[in-house]
């Protein structure tokens, strides 16, 4: 559910399976961490930051905004600077989420059990992609490149298995190591990235659960690759 402004409404229990909590925990898995005291989640997009805060029933503060340096996942020599918003939720959700969803806590390895969100896979995978994915237009082939990058190979194996089960079909490449010591995989060359993009962002305007910058970049990349307009990927 969302209010008239498109912001999601607060959920009573972050472990309840809803579109908003699927997006929230997807973002945590992709770029966040759990401790015994809190859940931390980060985003570089203000729209997404507002959605995460609203879901958790809190308001963002200026202190959560900073400019962060990030190495390229594929080339550690490339560093970019971008806005970063960090949200922390204190209390019991961290330990409960670790037990329920297999998310790593206090440096322990994760098991990643997202079965509770089977009905909300677009929102879950949207959160993961926005948190630890890359989107680009490949000039050489005129195609869209979509990949998932993370330090934890276990998370990426889980994401690959989830993509194997969705419709439209989303074939993926094998897991590989990055130059910075992490892991990554991409959608295979035969994947229908336009159909995947529409599926991933369906209903996002109504729910408010999206990164405006990432959705726009994906839309523009798909339009360049297909040479036709695909809309705003929200319906």
mmCIF file with all atom_site columns, C-alpha atoms in Angstrom:
data_model
loop_
_atom_site.group_PDB
_atom_site.id
_atom_site.type_symbol
_atom_site.label_atom_id
_atom_site.label_alt_id
_atom_site.label_comp_id
_atom_site.label_asym_id
_atom_site.label_entity_id
_atom_site.label_seq_id
_atom_site.pdbx_PDB_ins_code
_atom_site.Cartn_x
_atom_site.Cartn_y
_atom_site.Cartn_z
_atom_site.occupancy
_atom_site.B_iso_or_equiv
_atom_site.pdbx_formal_charge
_atom_site.auth_seq_id
_atom_site.auth_comp_id
_atom_site.auth_asym_id
_atom_site.auth_atom_id
_atom_site.pdbx_PDB_model_num
ATOM 1   C CA . UNK A 1 1   ? 0.000  0.000   0.000   1.00 0.00 ? 1   UNK A CA 1
ATOM 2   C CA . UNK A 1 2   ? 1.046  3.611   -0.556  1.00 0.00 ? 2   UNK A CA 1
ATOM 3   C CA . UNK A 1 3   ? -0.397 6.998   0.307   1.00 0.00 ? 3   UNK A CA 1
ATOM 4   C CA . UNK A 1 4   ? -1.615 9.634   -2.133  1.00 0.00 ? 4   UNK A CA 1
ATOM 5   C CA . UNK A 1 5   ? 1.942  10.921  -2.650  1.00 0.00 ? 5   UNK A CA 1
ATOM 6   C CA . UNK A 1 6   ? 3.157  7.534   -3.863  1.00 0.00 ? 6   UNK A CA 1
ATOM 7   C CA . UNK A 1 7   ? 5.178  6.893   -0.698  1.00 0.00 ? 7   UNK A CA 1
ATOM 8   C CA . UNK A 1 8   ? 4.670  3.446   0.826   1.00 0.00 ? 8   UNK A CA 1
ATOM 9   C CA . UNK A 1 9   ? 2.804  3.324   4.104   1.00 0.00 ? 9   UNK A CA 1
ATOM 10  C CA . UNK A 1 10  ? 4.666  2.147   7.230   1.00 0.00 ? 10  UNK A CA 1
ATOM 11  C CA . UNK A 1 11  ? 4.415  -1.559  7.917   1.00 0.00 ? 11  UNK A CA 1
ATOM 12  C CA . UNK A 1 12  ? 3.605  -2.792  11.383  1.00 0.00 ? 12  UNK A CA 1
ATOM 13  C CA . UNK A 1 13  ? 6.143  -5.611  11.194  1.00 0.00 ? 13  UNK A CA 1
ATOM 14  C CA . UNK A 1 14  ? 9.120  -5.468  8.794   1.00 0.00 ? 14  UNK A CA 1
ATOM 15  C CA . UNK A 1 15  ? 9.138  -9.270  8.635   1.00 0.00 ? 15  UNK A CA 1
ATOM 16  C CA . UNK A 1 16  ? 5.608  -9.433  7.213   1.00 0.00 ? 16  UNK A CA 1
ATOM 17  C CA . UNK A 1 17  ? 5.668  -10.243 3.503   1.00 0.00 ? 17  UNK A CA 1
ATOM 18  C CA . UNK A 1 18  ? 4.443  -7.232  1.511   1.00 0.00 ? 18  UNK A CA 1
ATOM 19  C CA . UNK A 1 19  ? 5.687  -5.479  -1.647  1.00 0.00 ? 19  UNK A CA 1
ATOM 20  C CA . UNK A 1 20  ? 7.310  -2.811  0.541   1.00 0.00 ? 20  UNK A CA 1
ATOM 21  C CA . UNK A 1 21  ? 9.123  -5.247  2.837   1.00 0.00 ? 21  UNK A CA 1
ATOM 22  C CA . UNK A 1 22  ? 10.260 -7.315  -0.171  1.00 0.00 ? 22  UNK A CA 1
ATOM 23  C CA . UNK A 1 23  ? 11.832 -4.167  -1.626  1.00 0.00 ? 23  UNK A CA 1
ATOM 24  C CA . UNK A 1 24  ? 13.249 -3.169  1.780   1.00 0.00 ? 24  UNK A CA 1
ATOM 25  C CA . UNK A 1 25  ? 14.985 -6.502  2.442   1.00 0.00 ? 25  UNK A CA 1
ATOM 26  C CA . UNK A 1 26  ? 16.178 -6.720  -1.159  1.00 0.00 ? 26  UNK A CA 1
ATOM 27  C CA . UNK A 1 27  ? 17.943 -3.408  -0.648  1.00 0.00 ? 27  UNK A CA 1
ATOM 28  C CA . UNK A 1 28  ? 19.348 -4.552  2.701   1.00 0.00 ? 28  UNK A CA 1
ATOM 29  C CA . UNK A 1 29  ? 20.690 -7.757  1.147   1.00 0.00 ? 29  UNK A CA 1
ATOM 30  C CA . UNK A 1 30  ? 22.301 -5.839  -1.710  1.00 0.00 ? 30  UNK A CA 1
ATOM 31  C CA . UNK A 1 31  ? 23.790 -2.902  0.197   1.00 0.00 ? 31  UNK A CA 1
ATOM 32  C CA . UNK A 1 32  ? 23.254 -3.103  3.932   1.00 0.00 ? 32  UNK A CA 1
ATOM 33  C CA . UNK A 1 33  ? 24.163 -5.043  7.011   1.00 0.00 ? 33  UNK A CA 1
ATOM 34  C CA . UNK A 1 34  ? 22.696 -6.431  10.179  1.00 0.00 ? 34  UNK A CA 1
ATOM 35  C CA . UNK A 1 35  ? 24.082 -6.151  13.688  1.00 0.00 ? 35  UNK A CA 1
ATOM 36  C CA . UNK A 1 36  ? 22.669 -7.284  17.007  1.00 0.00 ? 36  UNK A CA 1
ATOM 37  C CA . UNK A 1 37  ? 21.289 -3.763  17.486  1.00 0.00 ? 37  UNK A CA 1
ATOM 38  C CA . UNK A 1 38  ? 20.214 -2.492  14.091  1.00 0.00 ? 38  UNK A CA 1
ATOM 39  C CA . UNK A 1 39  ? 19.579 -2.895  10.370  1.00 0.00 ? 39  UNK A CA 1
ATOM 40  C CA . UNK A 1 40  ? 21.533 -0.557  8.081   1.00 0.00 ? 40  UNK A CA 1
ATOM 41  C CA . UNK A 1 41  ? 20.594 0.052   4.461   1.00 0.00 ? 41  UNK A CA 1
ATOM 42  C CA . UNK A 1 42  ? 22.106 2.472   1.937   1.00 0.00 ? 42  UNK A CA 1
ATOM 43  C CA . UNK A 1 43  ? 20.989 4.005   -1.328  1.00 0.00 ? 43  UNK A CA 1
ATOM 44  C CA . UNK A 1 44  ? 22.290 6.655   -3.712  1.00 0.00 ? 44  UNK A CA 1
ATOM 45  C CA . UNK A 1 45  ? 18.791 7.802   -4.711  1.00 0.00 ? 45  UNK A CA 1
ATOM 46  C CA . UNK A 1 46  ? 16.557 10.135  -2.717  1.00 0.00 ? 46  UNK A CA 1
ATOM 47  C CA . UNK A 1 47  ? 13.316 8.555   -3.974  1.00 0.00 ? 47  UNK A CA 1
ATOM 48  C CA . UNK A 1 48  ? 14.457 5.152   -2.757  1.00 0.00 ? 48  UNK A CA 1
ATOM 49  C CA . UNK A 1 49  ? 15.667 6.640   0.532   1.00 0.00 ? 49  UNK A CA 1
ATOM 50  C CA . UNK A 1 50  ? 12.219 8.104   1.165   1.00 0.00 ? 50  UNK A CA 1
ATOM 51  C CA . UNK A 1 51  ? 10.563 4.758   0.333   1.00 0.00 ? 51  UNK A CA 1
ATOM 52  C CA . UNK A 1 52  ? 12.817 2.817   2.698   1.00 0.00 ? 52  UNK A CA 1
ATOM 53  C CA . UNK A 1 53  ? 12.305 5.303   5.522   1.00 0.00 ? 53  UNK A CA 1
ATOM 54  C CA . UNK A 1 54  ? 8.539  5.337   5.013   1.00 0.00 ? 54  UNK A CA 1
ATOM 55  C CA . UNK A 1 55  ? 8.375  1.532   5.043   1.00 0.00 ? 55  UNK A CA 1
ATOM 56  C CA . UNK A 1 56  ? 10.289 1.458   8.321   1.00 0.00 ? 56  UNK A CA 1
ATOM 57  C CA . UNK A 1 57  ? 7.960  4.122   9.766   1.00 0.00 ? 57  UNK A CA 1
ATOM 58  C CA . UNK A 1 58  ? 10.573 6.841   10.150  1.00 0.00 ? 58  UNK A CA 1
ATOM 59  C CA . UNK A 1 59  ? 11.657 10.084  8.495   1.00 0.00 ? 59  UNK A CA 1
ATOM 60  C CA . UNK A 1 60  ? 15.000 10.744  6.884   1.00 0.00 ? 60  UNK A CA 1
ATOM 61  C CA . UNK A 1 61  ? 17.332 13.335  8.411   1.00 0.00 ? 61  UNK A CA 1
ATOM 62  C CA . UNK A 1 62  ? 20.039 15.454  6.809   1.00 0.00 ? 62  UNK A CA 1
ATOM 63  C CA . UNK A 1 63  ? 22.611 13.526  8.815   1.00 0.00 ? 63  UNK A CA 1
ATOM 64  C CA . UNK A 1 64  ? 21.877 10.429  6.741   1.00 0.00 ? 64  UNK A CA 1
ATOM 65  C CA . UNK A 1 65  ? 23.089 12.143  3.550   1.00 0.00 ? 65  UNK A CA 1
ATOM 66  C CA . UNK A 1 66  ? 26.735 12.227  2.499   1.00 0.00 ? 66  UNK A CA 1
ATOM 67  C CA . UNK A 1 67  ? 28.928 12.022  -0.594  1.00 0.00 ? 67  UNK A CA 1
ATOM 68  C CA . UNK A 1 68  ? 30.633 8.639   -0.847  1.00 0.00 ? 68  UNK A CA 1
ATOM 69  C CA . UNK A 1 69  ? 33.508 7.318   -2.953  1.00 0.00 ? 69  UNK A CA 1
ATOM 70  C CA . UNK A 1 70  ? 32.817 3.994   -4.653  1.00 0.00 ? 70  UNK A CA 1
ATOM 71  C CA . UNK A 1 71  ? 35.187 1.772   -6.603  1.00 0.00 ? 71  UNK A CA 1
ATOM 72  C CA . UNK A 1 72  ? 33.941 0.205   -9.813  1.00 0.00 ? 72  UNK A CA 1
ATOM 73  C CA . UNK A 1 73  ? 33.033 -3.428  -9.200  1.00 0.00 ? 73  UNK A CA 1
ATOM 74  C CA . UNK A 1 74  ? 34.820 -4.467  -12.385 1.00 0.00 ? 74  UNK A CA 1
ATOM 75  C CA . UNK A 1 75  ? 37.830 -2.117  -12.231 1.00 0.00 ? 75  UNK A CA 1
ATOM 76  C CA . UNK A 1 76  ? 39.186 -1.075  -8.836  1.00 0.00 ? 76  UNK A CA 1
ATOM 77  C CA . UNK A 1 77  ? 41.128 1.765   -10.484 1.00 0.00 ? 77  UNK A CA 1
ATOM 78  C CA . UNK A 1 78  ? 37.873 3.580   -11.277 1.00 0.00 ? 78  UNK A CA 1
ATOM 79  C CA . UNK A 1 79  ? 36.368 5.588   -8.415  1.00 0.00 ? 79  UNK A CA 1
ATOM 80  C CA . UNK A 1 80  ? 33.153 7.582   -8.640  1.00 0.00 ? 80  UNK A CA 1
ATOM 81  C CA . UNK A 1 81  ? 31.647 9.996   -6.145  1.00 0.00 ? 81  UNK A CA 1
ATOM 82  C CA . UNK A 1 82  ? 27.925 10.050  -5.565  1.00 0.00 ? 82  UNK A CA 1
ATOM 83  C CA . UNK A 1 83  ? 25.257 10.901  -3.039  1.00 0.00 ? 83  UNK A CA 1
ATOM 84  C CA . UNK A 1 84  ? 24.611 8.255   -0.420  1.00 0.00 ? 84  UNK A CA 1
ATOM 85  C CA . UNK A 1 85  ? 21.712 8.010   2.013   1.00 0.00 ? 85  UNK A CA 1
ATOM 86  C CA . UNK A 1 86  ? 22.006 5.686   5.002   1.00 0.00 ? 86  UNK A CA 1
ATOM 87  C CA . UNK A 1 87  ? 19.075 4.505   7.106   1.00 0.00 ? 87  UNK A CA 1
ATOM 88  C CA . UNK A 1 88  ? 19.373 2.595   10.382  1.00 0.00 ? 88  UNK A CA 1
ATOM 89  C CA . UNK A 1 89  ? 16.504 0.766   12.061  1.00 0.00 ? 89  UNK A CA 1
ATOM 90  C CA . UNK A 1 90  ? 17.175 -0.090  15.709  1.00 0.00 ? 90  UNK A CA 1
ATOM 91  C CA . UNK A 1 91  ? 15.640 -2.919  17.711  1.00 0.00 ? 91  UNK A CA 1
ATOM 92  C CA . UNK A 1 92  ? 14.823 -6.568  17.112  1.00 0.00 ? 92  UNK A CA 1
ATOM 93  C CA . UNK A 1 93  ? 14.237 -6.655  13.308  1.00 0.00 ? 93  UNK A CA 1
ATOM 94  C CA . UNK A 1 94  ? 17.902 -7.479  12.606  1.00 0.00 ? 94  UNK A CA 1
ATOM 95  C CA . UNK A 1 95  ? 18.095 -10.710 14.590  1.00 0.00 ? 95  UNK A CA 1
ATOM 96  C CA . UNK A 1 96  ? 14.616 -11.736 13.486  1.00 0.00 ? 96  UNK A CA 1
ATOM 97  C CA . UNK A 1 97  ? 15.435 -11.047 9.827   1.00 0.00 ? 97  UNK A CA 1
ATOM 98  C CA . UNK A 1 98  ? 18.639 -13.037 10.092  1.00 0.00 ? 98  UNK A CA 1
ATOM 99  C CA . UNK A 1 99  ? 16.691 -16.010 11.431  1.00 0.00 ? 99  UNK A CA 1
ATOM 100 C CA . UNK A 1 100 ? 13.776 -15.662 9.008   1.00 0.00 ? 100 UNK A CA 1
ATOM 101 C CA . UNK A 1 101 ? 15.558 -14.743 5.754   1.00 0.00 ? 101 UNK A CA 1
ATOM 102 C CA . UNK A 1 102 ? 19.073 -16.075 6.331   1.00 0.00 ? 102 UNK A CA 1
ATOM 103 C CA . UNK A 1 103 ? 20.647 -12.636 6.076   1.00 0.00 ? 103 UNK A CA 1
ATOM 104 C CA . UNK A 1 104 ? 24.214 -12.479 7.452   1.00 0.00 ? 104 UNK A CA 1
ATOM 105 C CA . UNK A 1 105 ? 24.609 -10.792 10.828  1.00 0.00 ? 105 UNK A CA 1
ATOM 106 C CA . UNK A 1 106 ? 27.731 -9.637  12.676  1.00 0.00 ? 106 UNK A CA 1
ATOM 107 C CA . UNK A 1 107 ? 29.993 -10.976 9.930   1.00 0.00 ? 107 UNK A CA 1
ATOM 108 C CA . UNK A 1 108 ? 28.475 -14.467 9.937   1.00 0.00 ? 108 UNK A CA 1
ATOM 109 C CA . UNK A 1 109 ? 27.774 -16.104 6.528   1.00 0.00 ? 109 UNK A CA 1
ATOM 110 C CA . UNK A 1 110 ? 24.244 -15.846 5.199   1.00 0.00 ? 110 UNK A CA 1
ATOM 111 C CA . UNK A 1 111 ? 21.913 -18.561 3.984   1.00 0.00 ? 111 UNK A CA 1
ATOM 112 C CA . UNK A 1 112 ? 19.521 -16.284 2.041   1.00 0.00 ? 112 UNK A CA 1
ATOM 113 C CA . UNK A 1 113 ? 16.025 -17.726 2.267   1.00 0.00 ? 113 UNK A CA 1
ATOM 114 C CA . UNK A 1 114 ? 13.613 -15.438 0.424   1.00 0.00 ? 114 UNK A CA 1
ATOM 115 C CA . UNK A 1 115 ? 10.712 -17.871 0.015   1.00 0.00 ? 115 UNK A CA 1
ATOM 116 C CA . UNK A 1 116 ? 8.467  -15.593 2.071   1.00 0.00 ? 116 UNK A CA 1
ATOM 117 C CA . UNK A 1 117 ? 8.584  -13.101 -0.815  1.00 0.00 ? 117 UNK A CA 1
ATOM 118 C CA . UNK A 1 118 ? 7.678  -15.495 -3.643  1.00 0.00 ? 118 UNK A CA 1
ATOM 119 C CA . UNK A 1 119 ? 4.565  -13.400 -4.346  1.00 0.00 ? 119 UNK A CA 1
ATOM 120 C CA . UNK A 1 120 ? 6.647  -10.217 -4.539  1.00 0.00 ? 120 UNK A CA 1
ATOM 121 C CA . UNK A 1 121 ? 9.694  -11.219 -6.589  1.00 0.00 ? 121 UNK A CA 1
ATOM 122 C CA . UNK A 1 122 ? 9.660  -8.069  -8.792  1.00 0.00 ? 122 UNK A CA 1
ATOM 123 C CA . UNK A 1 123 ? 9.936  -5.860  -5.710  1.00 0.00 ? 123 UNK A CA 1
ATOM 124 C CA . UNK A 1 124 ? 12.557 -8.084  -4.050  1.00 0.00 ? 124 UNK A CA 1
ATOM 125 C CA . UNK A 1 125 ? 14.747 -8.315  -7.155  1.00 0.00 ? 125 UNK A CA 1
ATOM 126 C CA . UNK A 1 126 ? 14.228 -4.615  -7.903  1.00 0.00 ? 126 UNK A CA 1
ATOM 127 C CA . UNK A 1 127 ? 15.645 -3.847  -4.474  1.00 0.00 ? 127 UNK A CA 1
ATOM 128 C CA . UNK A 1 128 ? 18.623 -6.161  -5.008  1.00 0.00 ? 128 UNK A CA 1
ATOM 129 C CA . UNK A 1 129 ? 19.380 -4.798  -8.488  1.00 0.00 ? 129 UNK A CA 1
ATOM 130 C CA . UNK A 1 130 ? 19.184 -1.182  -7.352  1.00 0.00 ? 130 UNK A CA 1
ATOM 131 C CA . UNK A 1 131 ? 21.395 -1.928  -4.363  1.00 0.00 ? 131 UNK A CA 1
ATOM 132 C CA . UNK A 1 132 ? 24.163 -3.989  -5.971  1.00 0.00 ? 132 UNK A CA 1
ATOM 133 C CA . UNK A 1 133 ? 23.491 -4.093  -9.710  1.00 0.00 ? 133 UNK A CA 1
ATOM 134 C CA . UNK A 1 134 ? 24.748 -2.280  -12.767 1.00 0.00 ? 134 UNK A CA 1
ATOM 135 C CA . UNK A 1 135 ? 22.915 -1.187  -15.901 1.00 0.00 ? 135 UNK A CA 1
ATOM 136 C CA . UNK A 1 136 ? 24.627 0.004   -19.077 1.00 0.00 ? 136 UNK A CA 1
ATOM 137 C CA . UNK A 1 137 ? 24.172 0.307   -22.816 1.00 0.00 ? 137 UNK A CA 1
ATOM 138 C CA . UNK A 1 138 ? 26.827 -1.602  -24.747 1.00 0.00 ? 138 UNK A CA 1
ATOM 139 C CA . UNK A 1 139 ? 27.809 0.486   -27.752 1.00 0.00 ? 139 UNK A CA 1
ATOM 140 C CA . UNK A 1 140 ? 29.687 -2.399  -29.392 1.00 0.00 ? 140 UNK A CA 1
ATOM 141 C CA . UNK A 1 141 ? 26.672 -4.710  -29.505 1.00 0.00 ? 141 UNK A CA 1
ATOM 142 C CA . UNK A 1 142 ? 23.801 -2.257  -29.192 1.00 0.00 ? 142 UNK A CA 1
ATOM 143 C CA . UNK A 1 143 ? 22.468 -4.224  -26.238 1.00 0.00 ? 143 UNK A CA 1
ATOM 144 C CA . UNK A 1 144 ? 21.591 -3.575  -22.592 1.00 0.00 ? 144 UNK A CA 1
ATOM 145 C CA . UNK A 1 145 ? 23.969 -4.942  -19.975 1.00 0.00 ? 145 UNK A CA 1
ATOM 146 C CA . UNK A 1 146 ? 22.389 -5.828  -16.628 1.00 0.00 ? 146 UNK A CA 1
ATOM 147 C CA . UNK A 1 147 ? 24.501 -7.440  -13.915 1.00 0.00 ? 147 UNK A CA 1
ATOM 148 C CA . UNK A 1 148 ? 24.488 -8.121  -10.176 1.00 0.00 ? 148 UNK A CA 1
ATOM 149 C CA . UNK A 1 149 ? 27.690 -7.551  -8.172  1.00 0.00 ? 149 UNK A CA 1
ATOM 150 C CA . UNK A 1 150 ? 28.388 -8.427  -4.544  1.00 0.00 ? 150 UNK A CA 1
ATOM 151 C CA . UNK A 1 151 ? 31.132 -9.578  -2.175  1.00 0.00 ? 151 UNK A CA 1
ATOM 152 C CA . UNK A 1 152 ? 29.013 -12.569 -1.117  1.00 0.00 ? 152 UNK A CA 1
ATOM 153 C CA . UNK A 1 153 ? 28.790 -15.264 -3.781  1.00 0.00 ? 153 UNK A CA 1
ATOM 154 C CA . UNK A 1 154 ? 25.990 -16.914 -1.789  1.00 0.00 ? 154 UNK A CA 1
ATOM 155 C CA . UNK A 1 155 ? 23.681 -13.948 -2.334  1.00 0.00 ? 155 UNK A CA 1
ATOM 156 C CA . UNK A 1 156 ? 24.349 -13.942 -6.079  1.00 0.00 ? 156 UNK A CA 1
ATOM 157 C CA . UNK A 1 157 ? 23.696 -17.675 -6.364  1.00 0.00 ? 157 UNK A CA 1
ATOM 158 C CA . UNK A 1 158 ? 20.352 -17.106 -4.650  1.00 0.00 ? 158 UNK A CA 1
ATOM 159 C CA . UNK A 1 159 ? 19.502 -14.234 -6.990  1.00 0.00 ? 159 UNK A CA 1
ATOM 160 C CA . UNK A 1 160 ? 20.364 -16.392 -10.019 1.00 0.00 ? 160 UNK A CA 1
ATOM 161 C CA . UNK A 1 161 ? 18.052 -19.138 -8.759  1.00 0.00 ? 161 UNK A CA 1
ATOM 162 C CA . UNK A 1 162 ? 15.242 -16.619 -8.270  1.00 0.00 ? 162 UNK A CA 1
ATOM 163 C CA . UNK A 1 163 ? 15.713 -15.284 -11.805 1.00 0.00 ? 163 UNK A CA 1
ATOM 164 C CA . UNK A 1 164 ? 15.555 -18.841 -13.149 1.00 0.00 ? 164 UNK A CA 1
ATOM 165 C CA . UNK A 1 165 ? 12.008 -19.123 -11.783 1.00 0.00 ? 165 UNK A CA 1
ATOM 166 C CA . UNK A 1 166 ? 10.475 -15.857 -13.040 1.00 0.00 ? 166 UNK A CA 1
ATOM 167 C CA . UNK A 1 167 ? 8.409  -15.075 -16.112 1.00 0.00 ? 167 UNK A CA 1
ATOM 168 C CA . UNK A 1 168 ? 9.409  -13.682 -18.541 1.00 0.00 ? 168 UNK A CA 1
ATOM 169 C CA . UNK A 1 169 ? 12.375 -16.053 -18.789 1.00 0.00 ? 169 UNK A CA 1
ATOM 170 C CA . UNK A 1 170 ? 15.638 -14.415 -17.695 1.00 0.00 ? 170 UNK A CA 1
ATOM 171 C CA . UNK A 1 171 ? 18.684 -16.512 -18.678 1.00 0.00 ? 171 UNK A CA 1
ATOM 172 C CA . UNK A 1 172 ? 21.881 -15.576 -16.841 1.00 0.00 ? 172 UNK A CA 1
ATOM 173 C CA . UNK A 1 173 ? 25.611 -16.134 -17.250 1.00 0.00 ? 173 UNK A CA 1
ATOM 174 C CA . UNK A 1 174 ? 27.770 -18.051 -14.783 1.00 0.00 ? 174 UNK A CA 1
ATOM 175 C CA . UNK A 1 175 ? 29.182 -16.407 -11.659 1.00 0.00 ? 175 UNK A CA 1
ATOM 176 C CA . UNK A 1 176 ? 32.600 -14.795 -12.122 1.00 0.00 ? 176 UNK A CA 1
ATOM 177 C CA . UNK A 1 177 ? 35.105 -13.013 -9.897  1.00 0.00 ? 177 UNK A CA 1
ATOM 178 C CA . UNK A 1 178 ? 35.646 -9.257  -10.158 1.00 0.00 ? 178 UNK A CA 1
ATOM 179 C CA . UNK A 1 179 ? 39.026 -7.520  -10.153 1.00 0.00 ? 179 UNK A CA 1
ATOM 180 C CA . UNK A 1 180 ? 38.222 -6.072  -6.725  1.00 0.00 ? 180 UNK A CA 1
ATOM 181 C CA . UNK A 1 181 ? 37.722 -9.478  -5.092  1.00 0.00 ? 181 UNK A CA 1
ATOM 182 C CA . UNK A 1 182 ? 33.951 -9.812  -5.279  1.00 0.00 ? 182 UNK A CA 1
ATOM 183 C CA . UNK A 1 183 ? 31.648 -11.728 -7.593  1.00 0.00 ? 183 UNK A CA 1
ATOM 184 C CA . UNK A 1 184 ? 29.240 -10.908 -10.389 1.00 0.00 ? 184 UNK A CA 1
ATOM 185 C CA . UNK A 1 185 ? 26.951 -12.348 -13.034 1.00 0.00 ? 185 UNK A CA 1
ATOM 186 C CA . UNK A 1 186 ? 24.991 -10.774 -15.825 1.00 0.00 ? 186 UNK A CA 1
ATOM 187 C CA . UNK A 1 187 ? 21.864 -11.447 -17.818 1.00 0.00 ? 187 UNK A CA 1
ATOM 188 C CA . UNK A 1 188 ? 22.796 -13.613 -20.795 1.00 0.00 ? 188 UNK A CA 1
ATOM 189 C CA . UNK A 1 189 ? 22.977 -12.158 -24.298 1.00 0.00 ? 189 UNK A CA 1
ATOM 190 C CA . UNK A 1 190 ? 19.724 -13.882 -25.211 1.00 0.00 ? 190 UNK A CA 1
ATOM 191 C CA . UNK A 1 191 ? 17.733 -12.350 -22.358 1.00 0.00 ? 191 UNK A CA 1
ATOM 192 C CA . UNK A 1 192 ? 14.796 -10.122 -23.285 1.00 0.00 ? 192 UNK A CA 1
ATOM 193 C CA . UNK A 1 193 ? 15.919 -7.108  -21.266 1.00 0.00 ? 193 UNK A CA 1
ATOM 194 C CA . UNK A 1 194 ? 12.941 -4.988  -22.363 1.00 0.00 ? 194 UNK A CA 1
ATOM 195 C CA . UNK A 1 195 ? 10.460 -7.544  -21.032 1.00 0.00 ? 195 UNK A CA 1
ATOM 196 C CA . UNK A 1 196 ? 12.515 -7.976  -17.877 1.00 0.00 ? 196 UNK A CA 1
ATOM 197 C CA . UNK A 1 197 ? 12.619 -4.203  -17.290 1.00 0.00 ? 197 UNK A CA 1
ATOM 198 C CA . UNK A 1 198 ? 8.840  -3.906  -17.647 1.00 0.00 ? 198 UNK A CA 1
ATOM 199 C CA . UNK A 1 199 ? 8.284  -6.853  -15.283 1.00 0.00 ? 199 UNK A CA 1
ATOM 200 C CA . UNK A 1 200 ? 10.769 -5.505  -12.739 1.00 0.00 ? 200 UNK A CA 1
ATOM 201 C CA . UNK A 1 201 ? 9.239  -2.013  -12.503 1.00 0.00 ? 201 UNK A CA 1
ATOM 202 C CA . UNK A 1 202 ? 5.549  -2.742  -13.031 1.00 0.00 ? 202 UNK A CA 1
ATOM 203 C CA . UNK A 1 203 ? 3.451  -0.678  -10.615 1.00 0.00 ? 203 UNK A CA 1
ATOM 204 C CA . UNK A 1 204 ? 6.457  1.186   -9.233  1.00 0.00 ? 204 UNK A CA 1
ATOM 205 C CA . UNK A 1 205 ? 4.900  4.652   -9.613  1.00 0.00 ? 205 UNK A CA 1
ATOM 206 C CA . UNK A 1 206 ? 1.872  3.603   -7.596  1.00 0.00 ? 206 UNK A CA 1
ATOM 207 C CA . UNK A 1 207 ? 3.901  1.915   -4.868  1.00 0.00 ? 207 UNK A CA 1
ATOM 208 C CA . UNK A 1 208 ? 6.794  4.407   -4.674  1.00 0.00 ? 208 UNK A CA 1
ATOM 209 C CA . UNK A 1 209 ? 9.228  1.491   -4.333  1.00 0.00 ? 209 UNK A CA 1
ATOM 210 C CA . UNK A 1 210 ? 11.997 2.386   -6.753  1.00 0.00 ? 210 UNK A CA 1
ATOM 211 C CA . UNK A 1 211 ? 15.129 4.379   -7.437  1.00 0.00 ? 211 UNK A CA 1
ATOM 212 C CA . UNK A 1 212 ? 14.204 7.135   -9.872  1.00 0.00 ? 212 UNK A CA 1
ATOM 213 C CA . UNK A 1 213 ? 17.739 7.338   -11.263 1.00 0.00 ? 213 UNK A CA 1
ATOM 214 C CA . UNK A 1 214 ? 18.118 3.596   -11.783 1.00 0.00 ? 214 UNK A CA 1
ATOM 215 C CA . UNK A 1 215 ? 14.683 3.209   -13.383 1.00 0.00 ? 215 UNK A CA 1
ATOM 216 C CA . UNK A 1 216 ? 15.399 6.063   -15.790 1.00 0.00 ? 216 UNK A CA 1
ATOM 217 C CA . UNK A 1 217 ? 18.804 4.642   -16.745 1.00 0.00 ? 217 UNK A CA 1
ATOM 218 C CA . UNK A 1 218 ? 17.308 1.222   -17.442 1.00 0.00 ? 218 UNK A CA 1
ATOM 219 C CA . UNK A 1 219 ? 14.502 2.742   -19.512 1.00 0.00 ? 219 UNK A CA 1
ATOM 220 C CA . UNK A 1 220 ? 16.891 4.820   -21.618 1.00 0.00 ? 220 UNK A CA 1
ATOM 221 C CA . UNK A 1 221 ? 19.222 1.860   -22.158 1.00 0.00 ? 221 UNK A CA 1
ATOM 222 C CA . UNK A 1 222 ? 16.351 -0.362  -23.302 1.00 0.00 ? 222 UNK A CA 1
ATOM 223 C CA . UNK A 1 223 ? 15.050 2.328   -25.639 1.00 0.00 ? 223 UNK A CA 1
ATOM 224 C CA . UNK A 1 224 ? 18.490 2.737   -27.224 1.00 0.00 ? 224 UNK A CA 1
ATOM 225 C CA . UNK A 1 225 ? 18.820 -1.008  -27.667 1.00 0.00 ? 225 UNK A CA 1
ATOM 226 C CA . UNK A 1 226 ? 15.334 -1.517  -29.149 1.00 0.00 ? 226 UNK A CA 1
ATOM 227 C CA . UNK A 1 227 ? 15.105 1.839   -30.951 1.00 0.00 ? 227 UNK A CA 1
ATOM 228 C CA . UNK A 1 228 ? 11.589 2.383   -29.632 1.00 0.00 ? 228 UNK A CA 1
ATOM 229 C CA . UNK A 1 229 ? 9.955  3.985   -26.607 1.00 0.00 ? 229 UNK A CA 1
ATOM 230 C CA . UNK A 1 230 ? 9.011  1.680   -23.765 1.00 0.00 ? 230 UNK A CA 1
ATOM 231 C CA . UNK A 1 231 ? 7.296  4.194   -21.494 1.00 0.00 ? 231 UNK A CA 1
ATOM 232 C CA . UNK A 1 232 ? 8.424  4.946   -17.966 1.00 0.00 ? 232 UNK A CA 1
ATOM 233 C CA . UNK A 1 233 ? 8.526  1.280   -16.845 1.00 0.00 ? 233 UNK A CA 1
ATOM 234 C CA . UNK A 1 234 ? 6.001  2.017   -14.120 1.00 0.00 ? 234 UNK A CA 1
ATOM 235 C CA . UNK A 1 235 ? 2.812  0.446   -15.468 1.00 0.00 ? 235 UNK A CA 1
#
